[in-house]
Amino acid sequence: MITLKEALKLSSKELEDLKANLASEIAKHPELNAYIDVNNVGSGVPIAVKDNIQVKDWSITSGSKILQGYIAPYNATVIEKMLKAGLSPFGRTNMDEFAMGSTTESSCYGKTLNPHNADCVPGGSSGGSAAAVAAGLAIAALGSDTGGSIRQPASFCGIVGMKPTYGRVSRYGLGAYASSLDQIGPMTQNVEDAAILYDIISGHDEKDSTSADMNDKVSDKLNPARKLRIATLPKYIEHASQDVKDAYSKAIEALKNAGHTIVEKELLDAKYDISAYYITATAEATTNLARYDGIRYGRRAECKDLKELFINSRSEGFGEEVKRRILLGNFVLSSGYYDAYYVKAQKVRHIIKDEYAKVFEDVDLILSPVAPTTANRFGSLSNPIEMYLSDIYTISVNLAGLPALSLPICKSAKGMPVGLQLIAKAYDEQTLFDGALSLEKEINYKG
Ligand code: GLN
């Protein structure tokens, strides 16, 4: 598949052919279920868009029955920025309902398959975007990452996925899951394309009150020759499988060969991240999802009075995982438990942030696993807690608001891609991309 960098040089005639080609390839692979629909309207370079990012006049459902029938009344800021840069949204990609999940199985449109092995999940929640890029059905895609939803599916599908610093990319027009953690980011075939797409979608936006007042760009200054200090985490990686540990050793060797200095560090045990994240994320989600009442958006259930309207619309519209999180979020925010859970989670969040700050006093980047395993088989996570635990390596980055990039390192013994992530200081995307580009060159991963 042509890269984003190359596609930006195509004539409009060449772009038309490319899009027709893409549409016919997508139609040939319905079983993959990466796209919910293809909507080839604009004249720019086609970019696949996760179904929780608004494109004016398109359906948007966040993978949920409750939003079916809803039409986006305006463009998300990232879409406006893409259009200005000569890109155009091309189809909605499948996702876990309201971005809650790590497998894309909770979508109301059914599961998406991993292009490397149809018995395995593509990861989630941006599994449709990852599968589309990995299968050659998209040049690049947008995803959103609240606790790993860009980086983990990128790792499972063997592509590049980047979560920007919190505040770098406007959340205006993104379906909110947990507002203090959500960021939109690029999912691409390589690091340079990720930098290009990041540059296009990032920048200050007055429509998002948490948007950083910064507009610096990275892609025209990429410098993989910079020599960096990179932290490794020998104890932290103990929770990972042998495949991931092997990839980790391989990446360390590659970084050394590229001339970087490796420094061993430690972070807070990742088990604290899970509790802090799932309390914070569900508390925010429960508040954000309160707006889906059957009146203002999407689907309305049969009812005989107002109370039934709320109850039936929400009962029929939300799936099981979303309901579980609404319950959990209400529980941790309820008056008797607010201090014991929610307030405590915020304190832990601060400690996690401080731990990262300490490590970054001495290094430029941190090398970390993305997920403890390669893509799991469908149905192999027997309960929700097991799925939550599989997020141990991604969620602290969101809690601390940091930028991170997942890139493929090698294949496992069973032929599945293994990705690792580099994490940088807040707002230091330049160093993140420079280091990632250097590692990508040295590793020379062939999908
Ligand atoms: N798997 C995590 C969750 O379910 C992260 C999801 C995400 O980043 N949107 O909350």
XYZ file of C-alpha atoms in Angstrom, residues 78-354:
277
model
C -9.430 16.898 13.449
C -11.642 16.395 10.385
C -11.623 20.137 9.621
C -7.829 20.099 9.880
C -7.579 17.041 7.629
C -9.782 18.634 4.974
C -7.633 21.781 4.979
C -4.509 19.651 4.501
C -5.903 17.784 1.470
C -7.068 14.668 3.288
C -10.598 13.350 3.276
C -12.450 11.006 5.609
C -13.040 7.646 3.944
C -15.320 5.343 5.833
C -16.006 4.640 9.484
C -14.044 1.924 11.227
C -15.320 -0.567 13.760
C -14.624 -0.163 17.472
C -15.576 -1.387 20.915
C -18.817 0.233 22.049
C -17.979 3.745 23.312
C -14.277 2.759 23.106
C -14.669 0.518 26.142
C -12.697 -2.605 25.526
C -9.462 -4.081 24.264
C -10.705 -6.457 21.558
C -13.346 -4.697 19.359
C -15.731 -7.512 20.308
C -18.189 -5.204 22.077
C -19.208 -3.350 18.900
C -22.883 -3.571 17.930
C -21.649 -4.359 14.399
C -19.946 -7.584 15.432
C -16.275 -8.370 15.783
C -13.363 -7.346 13.555
C -10.785 -10.006 12.674
C -7.027 -9.676 13.022
C -5.612 -9.672 9.457
C -2.647 -11.789 10.640
C -4.852 -14.555 12.035
C -8.625 -14.676 11.747
C -8.901 -16.545 15.063
C -7.368 -13.620 16.941
C -8.712 -10.241 18.011
C -7.334 -7.112 16.310
C -7.095 -5.419 19.717
C -9.229 -2.490 20.739
C -10.922 -0.296 20.991
C -9.634 1.091 17.650
C -9.489 -2.443 16.184
C -11.222 -1.509 12.925
C -8.706 1.249 12.183
C -5.753 -1.045 12.998
C -7.099 -3.950 10.922
C -7.851 -1.644 7.971
C -4.280 -0.306 7.869
C -2.708 -3.732 8.497
C -4.770 -5.389 5.749
C -3.886 -2.740 3.179
C -7.463 -1.389 3.215
C -6.433 2.091 4.377
C -3.419 4.337 3.817
C -3.767 5.577 7.381
C -6.475 5.897 10.005
C -7.565 7.910 13.002
C -8.088 6.210 16.337
C -8.692 7.387 19.877
C -6.735 6.354 22.954
C -8.159 6.605 26.457
C -6.141 3.795 27.963
C -4.286 2.248 25.033
C -6.908 2.007 22.293
C -4.553 3.257 19.579
C -1.322 1.637 20.748
C -2.590 -1.824 21.663
C -4.458 -2.598 18.404
C -1.467 -1.146 16.512
C 0.744 -3.625 18.356
C -1.647 -6.564 17.750
C -1.907 -5.787 14.024
C 1.732 -4.856 13.317
C 1.298 -1.155 12.508
C 2.317 2.180 14.076
C -0.053 3.889 16.528
C 0.581 7.132 18.359
C -1.133 8.754 21.325
C -0.304 12.473 21.558
C 0.261 14.407 24.801
C -3.084 15.190 26.438
C -4.185 18.552 25.009
C -2.192 18.367 21.761
C -5.114 17.217 19.628
C -8.557 18.752 19.985
C -11.279 16.512 21.379
C -14.009 18.665 19.817
C -16.265 16.255 17.938
C -14.869 13.122 19.583
C -17.452 10.968 21.353
C -16.382 11.338 24.967
C -15.442 8.257 26.971
C -13.223 9.597 29.792
C -12.567 13.242 29.032
C -9.409 13.655 31.128
C -7.768 10.718 29.317
C -9.098 10.725 25.714
C -6.844 11.723 22.806
C -7.248 11.230 19.053
C -4.130 10.023 17.252
C -2.716 8.566 14.015
C -2.565 4.871 13.068
C -0.232 4.385 10.116
C 2.055 2.076 8.183
C 5.229 3.696 9.457
C 6.626 6.284 11.885
C 7.082 9.070 9.352
C 3.427 8.853 8.262
C 2.415 9.006 11.923
C 4.407 12.236 12.300
C 2.813 13.691 9.166
C -0.731 12.853 10.266
C -0.007 13.997 13.829
C 1.143 17.376 12.463
C -2.046 17.700 10.446
C -4.478 16.966 13.290
C -2.669 18.638 16.208
C -2.670 22.277 17.308
C -4.578 24.673 19.491
C -8.367 24.734 19.291
C -10.468 27.210 21.207
C -13.427 24.808 21.009
C -11.669 22.420 23.418
C -10.956 24.015 26.796
C -8.219 21.452 27.510
C -6.415 22.149 24.235
C -2.786 23.242 24.734
C -1.889 26.615 23.279
C 0.888 25.153 21.123
C 1.224 24.629 17.402
C 4.765 23.332 16.888
C 5.209 20.683 14.183
C 7.533 17.689 14.004
C 7.535 16.009 10.601
C 9.821 18.431 8.743
C 12.402 18.241 11.564
C 12.592 14.463 12.053
C 16.095 13.448 13.064
C 16.714 9.755 13.718
C 20.447 10.423 14.131
C 19.994 12.133 17.512
C 21.599 10.126 20.314
C 19.155 9.722 23.184
C 19.075 8.378 26.730
C 16.426 5.683 26.847
C 15.121 4.011 30.005
C 14.347 0.303 30.149
C 12.214 -1.228 32.883
C 13.597 -4.647 33.883
C 11.164 -5.216 36.747
C 8.115 -3.659 35.138
C 8.298 -6.055 32.185
C 8.007 -9.105 34.417
C 4.227 -9.219 33.819
C 4.840 -9.760 30.086
C 4.886 -13.024 28.110
C 8.109 -14.515 26.736
C 7.290 -13.256 23.216
C 7.080 -9.702 24.517
C 10.222 -10.074 26.634
C 12.102 -11.362 23.573
C 10.941 -8.363 21.540
C 12.036 -6.122 24.403
C 15.576 -7.566 24.381
C 15.700 -7.248 20.613
C 14.666 -3.579 20.790
C 17.292 -2.836 23.453
C 19.997 -4.309 21.222
C 18.725 -2.278 18.276
C 18.710 0.935 20.299
C 22.266 0.290 21.471
C 23.361 -0.417 17.909
C 21.825 2.874 16.854
C 24.037 4.635 19.386
C 21.520 5.399 22.126
C 22.387 5.096 25.806
C 20.304 2.580 27.755
C 19.601 3.304 31.431
C 17.728 0.889 33.706
C 14.870 2.463 35.675
C 11.781 1.440 37.598
C 8.186 2.673 37.635
C 5.469 2.112 40.206
C 4.181 -1.473 39.979
C 1.720 -1.507 37.086
C -0.964 -3.157 39.229
C -1.799 0.254 40.777
C -2.412 1.667 37.312
C -5.316 -0.708 36.717
C -7.269 0.372 39.798
C -6.583 4.081 39.330
C -7.526 3.895 35.651
C -10.700 1.839 35.946
C -12.018 4.050 38.741
C -11.197 7.297 36.916
C -12.339 6.119 33.479
C -15.636 4.627 34.639
C -16.446 7.667 36.806
C -15.972 9.981 33.837
C -17.723 7.605 31.447
C -20.812 7.348 33.602
C -21.100 11.126 33.568
C -20.450 11.419 29.828
C -22.954 8.699 28.942
C -25.732 10.253 31.012
C -26.612 12.359 27.953
C -27.855 9.308 26.029
C -31.432 9.395 27.211
C -33.356 8.412 24.098
C -34.429 12.005 23.532
C -31.494 14.004 22.261
C -29.487 11.457 20.306
C -30.103 8.386 18.203
C -32.413 5.578 19.062
C -35.595 5.868 21.114
C -37.262 2.808 22.609
C -40.975 2.034 22.745
C -42.410 3.436 25.964
C -45.592 4.512 27.692
C -44.180 7.373 29.778
C -41.053 9.455 30.306
C -39.508 7.193 32.924
C -39.886 4.198 30.653
C -38.429 6.221 27.797
C -35.144 6.664 29.698
C -35.051 3.155 31.100
C -35.986 1.304 27.929
C -33.798 3.417 25.628
C -30.745 2.906 27.823
C -31.472 -0.743 28.605
C -31.905 -1.641 24.934
C -29.323 0.752 23.545
C -26.259 0.030 25.677
C -24.365 -3.256 25.538
C -23.207 -5.345 28.463
C -19.704 -3.893 28.883
C -20.975 -0.311 28.766
C -23.640 -1.089 31.367
C -21.016 -2.677 33.608
C -18.936 0.483 33.448
C -21.901 2.759 34.092
C -22.620 0.723 37.232
C -18.984 0.799 38.335
C -18.696 4.531 37.653
C -21.833 5.332 39.636
C -20.593 3.162 42.470
C -17.203 4.896 42.790
C -18.884 8.313 42.652
C -21.654 7.524 45.147
C -21.517 9.514 48.354
C -20.407 6.722 50.690
C -17.581 5.607 48.402
C -16.404 8.784 46.706
C -13.454 9.365 49.068
C -12.523 5.716 49.357
C -12.379 5.136 45.601
C -12.574 8.197 43.385
C -10.482 10.563 45.510
C -7.945 7.846 46.234
C -7.630 7.046 42.531
C -6.839 10.712 41.857
C -4.081 10.564 44.468
C -2.632 7.446 42.846
C -2.853 9.217 39.494
C -0.620 11.970 40.897
C 1.883 9.444 42.189
C 2.021 7.786 38.756
C 2.643 11.170 37.155
C 5.401 11.947 39.675
